[in-house]
PDB file of C-alpha atoms in Angstrom:
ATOM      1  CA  UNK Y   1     -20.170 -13.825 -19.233  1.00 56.00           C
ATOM      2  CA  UNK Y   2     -19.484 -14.384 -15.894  1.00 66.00           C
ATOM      3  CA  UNK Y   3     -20.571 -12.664 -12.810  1.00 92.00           C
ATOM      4  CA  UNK Y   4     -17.729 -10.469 -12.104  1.00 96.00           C
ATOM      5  CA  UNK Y   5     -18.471  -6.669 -11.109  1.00 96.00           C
ATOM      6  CA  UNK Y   6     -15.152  -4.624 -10.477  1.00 97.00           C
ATOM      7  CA  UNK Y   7     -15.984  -0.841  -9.096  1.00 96.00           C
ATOM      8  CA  UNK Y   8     -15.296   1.871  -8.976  1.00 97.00           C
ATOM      9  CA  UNK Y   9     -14.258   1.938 -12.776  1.00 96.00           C
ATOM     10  CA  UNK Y  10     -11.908   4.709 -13.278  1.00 97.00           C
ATOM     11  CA  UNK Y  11     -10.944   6.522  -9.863  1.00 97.00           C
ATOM     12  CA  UNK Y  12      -8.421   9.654  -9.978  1.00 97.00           C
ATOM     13  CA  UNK Y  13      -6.575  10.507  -6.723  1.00 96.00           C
ATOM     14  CA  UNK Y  14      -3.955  12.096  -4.931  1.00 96.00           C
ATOM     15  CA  UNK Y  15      -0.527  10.943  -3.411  1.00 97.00           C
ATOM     16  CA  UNK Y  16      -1.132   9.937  -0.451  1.00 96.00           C
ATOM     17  CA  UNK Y  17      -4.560   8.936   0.132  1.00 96.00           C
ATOM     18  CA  UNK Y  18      -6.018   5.429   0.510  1.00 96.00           C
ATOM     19  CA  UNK Y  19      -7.688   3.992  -1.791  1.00 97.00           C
ATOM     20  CA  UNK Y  20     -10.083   0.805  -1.976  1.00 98.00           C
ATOM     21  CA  UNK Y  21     -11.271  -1.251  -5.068  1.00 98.00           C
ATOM     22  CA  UNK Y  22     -13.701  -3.994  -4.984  1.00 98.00           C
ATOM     23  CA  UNK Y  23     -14.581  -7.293  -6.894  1.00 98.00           C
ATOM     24  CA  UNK Y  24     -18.042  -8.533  -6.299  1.00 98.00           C
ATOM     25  CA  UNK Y  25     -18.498 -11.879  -8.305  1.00 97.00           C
ATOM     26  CA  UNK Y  26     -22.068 -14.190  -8.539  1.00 96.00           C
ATOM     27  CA  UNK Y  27     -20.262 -17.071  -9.632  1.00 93.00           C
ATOM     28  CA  UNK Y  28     -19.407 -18.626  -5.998  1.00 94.00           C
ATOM     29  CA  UNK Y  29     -16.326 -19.305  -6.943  1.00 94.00           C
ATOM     30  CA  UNK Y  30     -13.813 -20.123  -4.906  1.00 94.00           C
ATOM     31  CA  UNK Y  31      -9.939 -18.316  -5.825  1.00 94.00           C
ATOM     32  CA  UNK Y  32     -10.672 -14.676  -6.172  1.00 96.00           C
ATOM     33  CA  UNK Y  33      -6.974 -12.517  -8.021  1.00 96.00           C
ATOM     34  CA  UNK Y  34      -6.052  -9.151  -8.125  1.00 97.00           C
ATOM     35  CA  UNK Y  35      -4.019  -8.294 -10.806  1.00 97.00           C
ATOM     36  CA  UNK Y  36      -2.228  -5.298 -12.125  1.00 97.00           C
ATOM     37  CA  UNK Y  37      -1.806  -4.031 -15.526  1.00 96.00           C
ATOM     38  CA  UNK Y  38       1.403  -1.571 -17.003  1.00 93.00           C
ATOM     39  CA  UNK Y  39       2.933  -1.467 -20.248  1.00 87.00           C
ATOM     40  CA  UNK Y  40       5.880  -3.587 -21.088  1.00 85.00           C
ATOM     41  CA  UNK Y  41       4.900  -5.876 -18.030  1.00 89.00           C
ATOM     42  CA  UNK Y  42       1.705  -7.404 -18.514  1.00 89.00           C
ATOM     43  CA  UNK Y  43      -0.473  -8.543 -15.984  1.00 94.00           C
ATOM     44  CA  UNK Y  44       0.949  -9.201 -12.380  1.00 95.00           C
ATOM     45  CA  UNK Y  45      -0.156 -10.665  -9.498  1.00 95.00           C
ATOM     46  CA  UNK Y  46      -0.822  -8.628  -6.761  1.00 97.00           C
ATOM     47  CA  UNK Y  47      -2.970 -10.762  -4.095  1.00 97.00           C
ATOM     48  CA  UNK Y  48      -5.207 -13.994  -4.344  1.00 95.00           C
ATOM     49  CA  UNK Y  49      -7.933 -15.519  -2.271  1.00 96.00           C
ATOM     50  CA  UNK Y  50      -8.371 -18.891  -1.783  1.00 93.00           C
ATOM     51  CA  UNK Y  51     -11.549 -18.759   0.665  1.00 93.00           C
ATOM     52  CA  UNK Y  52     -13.182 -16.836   2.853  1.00 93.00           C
ATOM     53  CA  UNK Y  53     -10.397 -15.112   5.153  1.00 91.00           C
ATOM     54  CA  UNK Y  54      -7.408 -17.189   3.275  1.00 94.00           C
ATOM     55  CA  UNK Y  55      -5.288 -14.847   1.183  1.00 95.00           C
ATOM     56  CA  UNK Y  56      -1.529 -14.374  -0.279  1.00 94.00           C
ATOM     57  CA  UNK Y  57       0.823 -12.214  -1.886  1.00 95.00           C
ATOM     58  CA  UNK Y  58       1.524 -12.240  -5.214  1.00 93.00           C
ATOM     59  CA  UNK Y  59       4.567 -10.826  -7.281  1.00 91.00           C
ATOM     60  CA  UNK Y  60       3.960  -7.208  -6.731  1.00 95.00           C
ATOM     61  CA  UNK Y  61       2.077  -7.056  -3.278  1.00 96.00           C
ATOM     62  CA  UNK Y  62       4.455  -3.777  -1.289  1.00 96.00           C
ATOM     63  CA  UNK Y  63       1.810  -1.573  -1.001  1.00 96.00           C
ATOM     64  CA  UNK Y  64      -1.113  -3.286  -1.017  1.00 97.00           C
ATOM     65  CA  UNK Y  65      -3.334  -5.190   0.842  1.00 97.00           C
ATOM     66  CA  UNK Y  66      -6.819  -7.447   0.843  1.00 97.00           C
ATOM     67  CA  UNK Y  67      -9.679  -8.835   2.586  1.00 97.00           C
ATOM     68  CA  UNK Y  68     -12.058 -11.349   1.787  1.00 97.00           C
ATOM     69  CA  UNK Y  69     -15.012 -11.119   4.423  1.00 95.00           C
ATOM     70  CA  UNK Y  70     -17.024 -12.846   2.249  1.00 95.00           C
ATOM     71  CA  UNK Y  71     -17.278 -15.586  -0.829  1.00 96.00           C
ATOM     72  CA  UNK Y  72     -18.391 -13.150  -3.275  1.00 97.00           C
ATOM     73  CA  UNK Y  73     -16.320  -9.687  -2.411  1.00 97.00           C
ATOM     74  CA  UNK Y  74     -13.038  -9.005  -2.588  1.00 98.00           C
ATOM     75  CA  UNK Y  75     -11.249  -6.005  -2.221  1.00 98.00           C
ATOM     76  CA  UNK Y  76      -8.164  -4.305  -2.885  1.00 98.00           C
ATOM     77  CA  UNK Y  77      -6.926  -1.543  -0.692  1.00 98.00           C
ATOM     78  CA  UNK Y  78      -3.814   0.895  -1.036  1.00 97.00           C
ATOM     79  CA  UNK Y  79      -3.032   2.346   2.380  1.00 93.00           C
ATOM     80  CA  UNK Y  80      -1.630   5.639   0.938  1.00 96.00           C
ATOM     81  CA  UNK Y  81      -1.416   5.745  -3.090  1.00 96.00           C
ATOM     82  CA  UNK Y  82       1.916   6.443  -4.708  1.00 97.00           C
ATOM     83  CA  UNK Y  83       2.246   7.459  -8.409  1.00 96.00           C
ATOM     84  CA  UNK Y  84       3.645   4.131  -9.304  1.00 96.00           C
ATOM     85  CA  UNK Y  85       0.027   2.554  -8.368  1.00 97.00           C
ATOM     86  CA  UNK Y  86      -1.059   3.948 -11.624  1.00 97.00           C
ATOM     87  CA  UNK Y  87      -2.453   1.306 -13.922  1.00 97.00           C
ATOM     88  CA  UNK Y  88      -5.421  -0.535 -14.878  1.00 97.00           C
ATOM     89  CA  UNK Y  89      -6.445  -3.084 -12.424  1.00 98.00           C
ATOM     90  CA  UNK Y  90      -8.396  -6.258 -12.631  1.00 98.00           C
ATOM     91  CA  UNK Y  91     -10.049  -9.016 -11.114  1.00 97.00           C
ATOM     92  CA  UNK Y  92     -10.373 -12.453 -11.592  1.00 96.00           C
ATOM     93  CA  UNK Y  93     -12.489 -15.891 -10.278  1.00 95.00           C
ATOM     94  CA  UNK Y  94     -11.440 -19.204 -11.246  1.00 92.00           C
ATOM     95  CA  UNK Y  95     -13.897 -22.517  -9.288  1.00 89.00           C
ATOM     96  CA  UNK Y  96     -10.081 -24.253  -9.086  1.00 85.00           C
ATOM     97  CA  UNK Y  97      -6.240 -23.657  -9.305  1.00 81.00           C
ATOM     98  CA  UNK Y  98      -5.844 -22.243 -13.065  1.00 79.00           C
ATOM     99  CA  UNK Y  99      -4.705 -25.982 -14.107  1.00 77.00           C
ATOM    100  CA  UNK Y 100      -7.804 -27.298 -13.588  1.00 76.00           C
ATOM    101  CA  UNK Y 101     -10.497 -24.665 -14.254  1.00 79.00           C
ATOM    102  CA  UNK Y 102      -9.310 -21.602 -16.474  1.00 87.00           C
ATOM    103  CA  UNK Y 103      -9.622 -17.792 -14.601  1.00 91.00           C
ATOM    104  CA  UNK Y 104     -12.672 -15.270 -15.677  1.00 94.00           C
ATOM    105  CA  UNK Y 105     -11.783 -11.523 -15.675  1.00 96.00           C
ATOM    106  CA  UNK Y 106     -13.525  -8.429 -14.762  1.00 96.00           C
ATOM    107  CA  UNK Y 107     -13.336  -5.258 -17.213  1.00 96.00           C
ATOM    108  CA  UNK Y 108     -10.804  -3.597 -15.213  1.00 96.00           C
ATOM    109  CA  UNK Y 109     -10.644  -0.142 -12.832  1.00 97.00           C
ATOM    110  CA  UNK Y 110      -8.576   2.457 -14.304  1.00 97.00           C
ATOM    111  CA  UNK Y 111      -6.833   3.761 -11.453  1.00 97.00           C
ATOM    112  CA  UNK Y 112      -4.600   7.471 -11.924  1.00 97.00           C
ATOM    113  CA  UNK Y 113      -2.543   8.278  -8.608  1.00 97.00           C
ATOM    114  CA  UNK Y 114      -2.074  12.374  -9.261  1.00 95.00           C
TER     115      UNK Y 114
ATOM    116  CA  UNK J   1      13.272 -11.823 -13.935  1.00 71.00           C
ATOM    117  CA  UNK J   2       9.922 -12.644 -15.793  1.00 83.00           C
ATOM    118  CA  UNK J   3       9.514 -16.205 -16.133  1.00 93.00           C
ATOM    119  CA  UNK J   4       6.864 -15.955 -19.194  1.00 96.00           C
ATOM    120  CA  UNK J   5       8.575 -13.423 -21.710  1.00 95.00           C
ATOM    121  CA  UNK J   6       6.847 -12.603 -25.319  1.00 96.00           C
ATOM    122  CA  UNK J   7       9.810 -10.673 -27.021  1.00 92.00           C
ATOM    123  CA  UNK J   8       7.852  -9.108 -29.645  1.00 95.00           C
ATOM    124  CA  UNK J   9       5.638  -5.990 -28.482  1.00 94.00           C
ATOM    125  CA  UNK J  10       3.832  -5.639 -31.689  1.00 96.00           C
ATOM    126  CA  UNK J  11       2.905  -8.200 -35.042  1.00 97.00           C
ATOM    127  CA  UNK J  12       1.381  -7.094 -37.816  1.00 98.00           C
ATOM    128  CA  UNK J  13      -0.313  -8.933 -40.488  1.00 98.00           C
ATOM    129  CA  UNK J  14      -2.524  -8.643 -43.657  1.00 98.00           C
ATOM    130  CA  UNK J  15      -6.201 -10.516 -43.368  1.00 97.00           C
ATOM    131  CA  UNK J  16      -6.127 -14.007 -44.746  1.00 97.00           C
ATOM    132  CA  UNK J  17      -2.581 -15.080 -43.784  1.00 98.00           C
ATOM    133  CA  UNK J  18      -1.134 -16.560 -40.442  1.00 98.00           C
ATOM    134  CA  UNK J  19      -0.338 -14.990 -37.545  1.00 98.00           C
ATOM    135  CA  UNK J  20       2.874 -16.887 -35.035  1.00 98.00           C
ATOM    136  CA  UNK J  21       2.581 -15.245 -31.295  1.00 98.00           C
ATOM    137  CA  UNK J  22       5.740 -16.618 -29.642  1.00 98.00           C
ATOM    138  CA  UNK J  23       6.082 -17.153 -25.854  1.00 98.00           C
ATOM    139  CA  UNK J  24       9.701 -18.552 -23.991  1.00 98.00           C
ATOM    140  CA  UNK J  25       9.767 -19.257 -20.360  1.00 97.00           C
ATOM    141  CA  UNK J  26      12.483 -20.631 -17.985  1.00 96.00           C
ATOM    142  CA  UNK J  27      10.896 -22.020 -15.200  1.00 93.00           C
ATOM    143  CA  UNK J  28      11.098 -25.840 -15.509  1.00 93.00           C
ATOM    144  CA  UNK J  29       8.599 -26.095 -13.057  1.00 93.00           C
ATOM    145  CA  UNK J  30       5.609 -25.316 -15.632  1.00 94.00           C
ATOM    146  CA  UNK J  31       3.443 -27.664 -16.877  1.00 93.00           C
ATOM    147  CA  UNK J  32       0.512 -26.017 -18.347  1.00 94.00           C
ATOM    148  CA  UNK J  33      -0.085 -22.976 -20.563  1.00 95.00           C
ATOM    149  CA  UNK J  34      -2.718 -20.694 -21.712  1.00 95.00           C
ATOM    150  CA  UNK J  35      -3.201 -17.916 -23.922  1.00 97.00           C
ATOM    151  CA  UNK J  36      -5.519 -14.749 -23.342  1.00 97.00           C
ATOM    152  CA  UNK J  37      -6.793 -12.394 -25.467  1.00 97.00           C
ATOM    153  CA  UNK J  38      -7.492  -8.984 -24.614  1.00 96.00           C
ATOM    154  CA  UNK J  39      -9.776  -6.351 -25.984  1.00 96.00           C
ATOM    155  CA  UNK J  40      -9.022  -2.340 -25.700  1.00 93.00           C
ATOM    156  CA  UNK J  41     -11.450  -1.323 -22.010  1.00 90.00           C
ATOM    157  CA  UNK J  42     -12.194  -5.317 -21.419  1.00 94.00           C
ATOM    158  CA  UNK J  43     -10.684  -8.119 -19.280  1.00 95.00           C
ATOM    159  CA  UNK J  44      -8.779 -10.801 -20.924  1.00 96.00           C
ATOM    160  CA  UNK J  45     -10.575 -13.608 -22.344  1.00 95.00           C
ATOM    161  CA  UNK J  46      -9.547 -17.146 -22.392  1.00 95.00           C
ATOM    162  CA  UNK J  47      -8.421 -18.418 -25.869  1.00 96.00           C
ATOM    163  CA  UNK J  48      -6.801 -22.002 -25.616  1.00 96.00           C
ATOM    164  CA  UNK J  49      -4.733 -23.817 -23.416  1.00 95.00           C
ATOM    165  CA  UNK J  50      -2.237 -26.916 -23.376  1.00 95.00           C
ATOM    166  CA  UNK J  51      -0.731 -29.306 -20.872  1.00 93.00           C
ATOM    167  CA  UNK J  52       3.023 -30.241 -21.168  1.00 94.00           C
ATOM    168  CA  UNK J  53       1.926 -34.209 -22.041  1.00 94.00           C
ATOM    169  CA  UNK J  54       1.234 -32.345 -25.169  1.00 95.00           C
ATOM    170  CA  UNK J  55       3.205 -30.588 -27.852  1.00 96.00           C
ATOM    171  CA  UNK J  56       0.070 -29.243 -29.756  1.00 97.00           C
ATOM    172  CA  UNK J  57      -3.684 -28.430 -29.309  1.00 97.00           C
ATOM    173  CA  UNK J  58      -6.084 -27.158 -31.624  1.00 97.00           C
ATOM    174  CA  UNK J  59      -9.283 -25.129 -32.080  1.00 96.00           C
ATOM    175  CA  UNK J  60      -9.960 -23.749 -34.981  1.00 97.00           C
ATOM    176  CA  UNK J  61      -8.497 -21.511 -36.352  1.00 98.00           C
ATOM    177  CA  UNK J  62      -6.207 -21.501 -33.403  1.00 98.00           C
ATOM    178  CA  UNK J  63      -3.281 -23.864 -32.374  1.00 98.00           C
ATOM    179  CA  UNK J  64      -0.794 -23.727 -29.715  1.00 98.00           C
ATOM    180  CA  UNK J  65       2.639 -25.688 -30.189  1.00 98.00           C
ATOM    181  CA  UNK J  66       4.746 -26.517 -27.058  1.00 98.00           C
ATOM    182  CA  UNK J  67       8.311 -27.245 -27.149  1.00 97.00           C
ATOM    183  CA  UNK J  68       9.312 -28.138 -24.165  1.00 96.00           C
ATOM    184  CA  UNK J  69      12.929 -28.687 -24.557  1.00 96.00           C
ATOM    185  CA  UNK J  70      13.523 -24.920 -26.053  1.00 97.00           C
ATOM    186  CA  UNK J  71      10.741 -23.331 -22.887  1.00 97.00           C
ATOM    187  CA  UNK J  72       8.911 -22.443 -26.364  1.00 97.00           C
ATOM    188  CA  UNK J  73       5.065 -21.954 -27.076  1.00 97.00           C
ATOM    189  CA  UNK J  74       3.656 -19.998 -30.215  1.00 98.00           C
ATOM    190  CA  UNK J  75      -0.001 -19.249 -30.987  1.00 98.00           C
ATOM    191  CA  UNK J  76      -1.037 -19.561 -34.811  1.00 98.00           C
ATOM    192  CA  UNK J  77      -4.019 -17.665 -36.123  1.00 98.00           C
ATOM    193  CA  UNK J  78      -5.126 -19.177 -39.649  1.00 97.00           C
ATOM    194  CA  UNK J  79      -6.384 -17.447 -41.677  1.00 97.00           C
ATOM    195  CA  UNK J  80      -6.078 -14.218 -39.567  1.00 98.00           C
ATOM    196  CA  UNK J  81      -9.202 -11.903 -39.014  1.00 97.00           C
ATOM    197  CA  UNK J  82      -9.213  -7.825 -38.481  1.00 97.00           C
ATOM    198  CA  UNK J  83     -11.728  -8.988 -35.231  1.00 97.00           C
ATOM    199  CA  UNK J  84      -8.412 -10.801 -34.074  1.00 98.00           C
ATOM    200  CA  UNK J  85      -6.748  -7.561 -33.338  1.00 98.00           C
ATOM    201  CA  UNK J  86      -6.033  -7.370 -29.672  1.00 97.00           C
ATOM    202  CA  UNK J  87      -3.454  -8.210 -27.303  1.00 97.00           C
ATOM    203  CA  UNK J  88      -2.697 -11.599 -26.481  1.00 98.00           C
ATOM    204  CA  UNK J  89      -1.046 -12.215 -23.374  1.00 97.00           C
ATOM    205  CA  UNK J  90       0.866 -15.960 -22.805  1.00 97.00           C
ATOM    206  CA  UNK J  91       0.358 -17.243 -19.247  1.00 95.00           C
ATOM    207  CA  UNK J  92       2.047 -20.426 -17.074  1.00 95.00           C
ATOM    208  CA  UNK J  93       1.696 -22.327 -14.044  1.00 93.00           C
ATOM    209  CA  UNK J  94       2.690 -25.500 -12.464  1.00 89.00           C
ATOM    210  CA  UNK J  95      -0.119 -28.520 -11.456  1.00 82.00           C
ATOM    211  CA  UNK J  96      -2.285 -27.652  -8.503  1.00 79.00           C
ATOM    212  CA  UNK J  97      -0.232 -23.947  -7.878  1.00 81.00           C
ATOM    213  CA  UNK J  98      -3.060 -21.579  -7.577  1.00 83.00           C
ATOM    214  CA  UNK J  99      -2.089 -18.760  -9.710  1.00 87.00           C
ATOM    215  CA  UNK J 100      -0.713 -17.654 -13.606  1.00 91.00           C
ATOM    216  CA  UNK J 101       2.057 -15.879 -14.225  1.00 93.00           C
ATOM    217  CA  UNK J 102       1.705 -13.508 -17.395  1.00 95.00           C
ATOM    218  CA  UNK J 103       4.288 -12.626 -19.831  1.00 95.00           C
ATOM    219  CA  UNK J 104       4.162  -8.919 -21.284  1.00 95.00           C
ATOM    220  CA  UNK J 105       1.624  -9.424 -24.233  1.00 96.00           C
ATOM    221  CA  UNK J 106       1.521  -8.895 -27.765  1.00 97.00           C
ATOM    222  CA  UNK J 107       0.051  -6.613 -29.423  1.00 97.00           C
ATOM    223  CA  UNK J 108      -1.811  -8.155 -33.105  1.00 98.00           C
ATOM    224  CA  UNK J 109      -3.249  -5.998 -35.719  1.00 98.00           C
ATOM    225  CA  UNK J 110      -4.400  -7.788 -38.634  1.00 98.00           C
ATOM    226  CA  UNK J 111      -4.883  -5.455 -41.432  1.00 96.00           C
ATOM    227  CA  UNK J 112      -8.052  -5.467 -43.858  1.00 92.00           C
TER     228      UNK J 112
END
């Protein structure tokens, strides 16, 4: 399996508050994804990291944001949660655009915005 | 608009016989395809994959056929397992773009 550590794993909260998940990963890999996970819409893109410092937005970024300080962390902040930030969120690593190398997912933080 | 759509929510289907997952997209811009599987309280897995030079690729019991004229891909199963139950979620993305786009998965339950 690879190195991917997503935390925490299930977080409740309340409207309003900010919130911050993280992705730790031992793979050095370089393309680190955020992704979101609802019924009747799959997964979506939220944010990616390309390196150190170098993100961008995905399909569903309002809301959100990132930072990559380092290769192996990444992490996924909502300034002030809204009920519609409820879902199951994961991570992913790839070495290379998905073409090329294919993307490695974490198990997932189960986030409920009360 | 979802670019990657899987139509059917749910597929059902007795041990032993073959399962079709369907997948249509409409942007022409996509040239390579995957297919993930996902366990209940896991991350999706990586099942198979094809490039758009080809219109079929094989592993197993599993086989992906591309048609690119109809923006069609379908996953077979054969012969279908109960320890293929999960979802399976179709995925695109163009040559050197650095991210998939999902469609909304499909749900398989192969029954004992």
């Amino acid at each position: 399996d690879a190195g991917i550590t997503q935390s925490p794993r299930h977080k409740v909260t309340e409207t309003g508050t900010p919130v911050t998940l993280r992705c730790h990963q031992t793979e050095n890999h370089r393309y680190m994804y955020w992704y979101r996970q609802d019924p009747g819409h799959g997964l979506r893109l939220i944010h990616y990291s390309y390196g150190v410092k170098d993100t961008d937005k995905g399909e569903v970024s309002d809301g959100y944001s990132v930072s990559r300080s380092k290769t192996e962390d990444f992490l996924l902040t909502l300034e002030s949660a809204t009920s519609s930030q409820t879902s199951v969120y994961f991570c992913a690593i790839s070495e290379s655009v998905p073409s090329n190398e294919k993307l490695f997912f974490g198990s997932g933080t189960q986030l409920s915005v009360l | 608009d979802q670019q990657v759509k899987q139509n059917s929510p749910s597929l059902s289907v007795q041990e032993g016989r073959i399962s079709i997952l369907n997948c249509d997209y409409t942007n022409s811009m996509f040239d390579y395809f995957l297919w993930y599987k996902k366990y209940p309280a896991e991350g999706p897995t990586f099942l198979i994959s094809i490039s758009s030079i080809k219109d079929k690729n094989e592993d197993g019991r599993f086989t992906v056929f591309l048609n690119k004229s109809a923006k069609h891909l379908s996953l077979h199963i054969v012969p279908s397992q109960p320890g293929d139950s999960a979802v399976y979620f179709c995925a695109a993305t163009d040559t050197g773009r650095r991210a998939l786009t999902f469609g909304s998965g499909t749900r398989l339950q192969v029954q004992p």
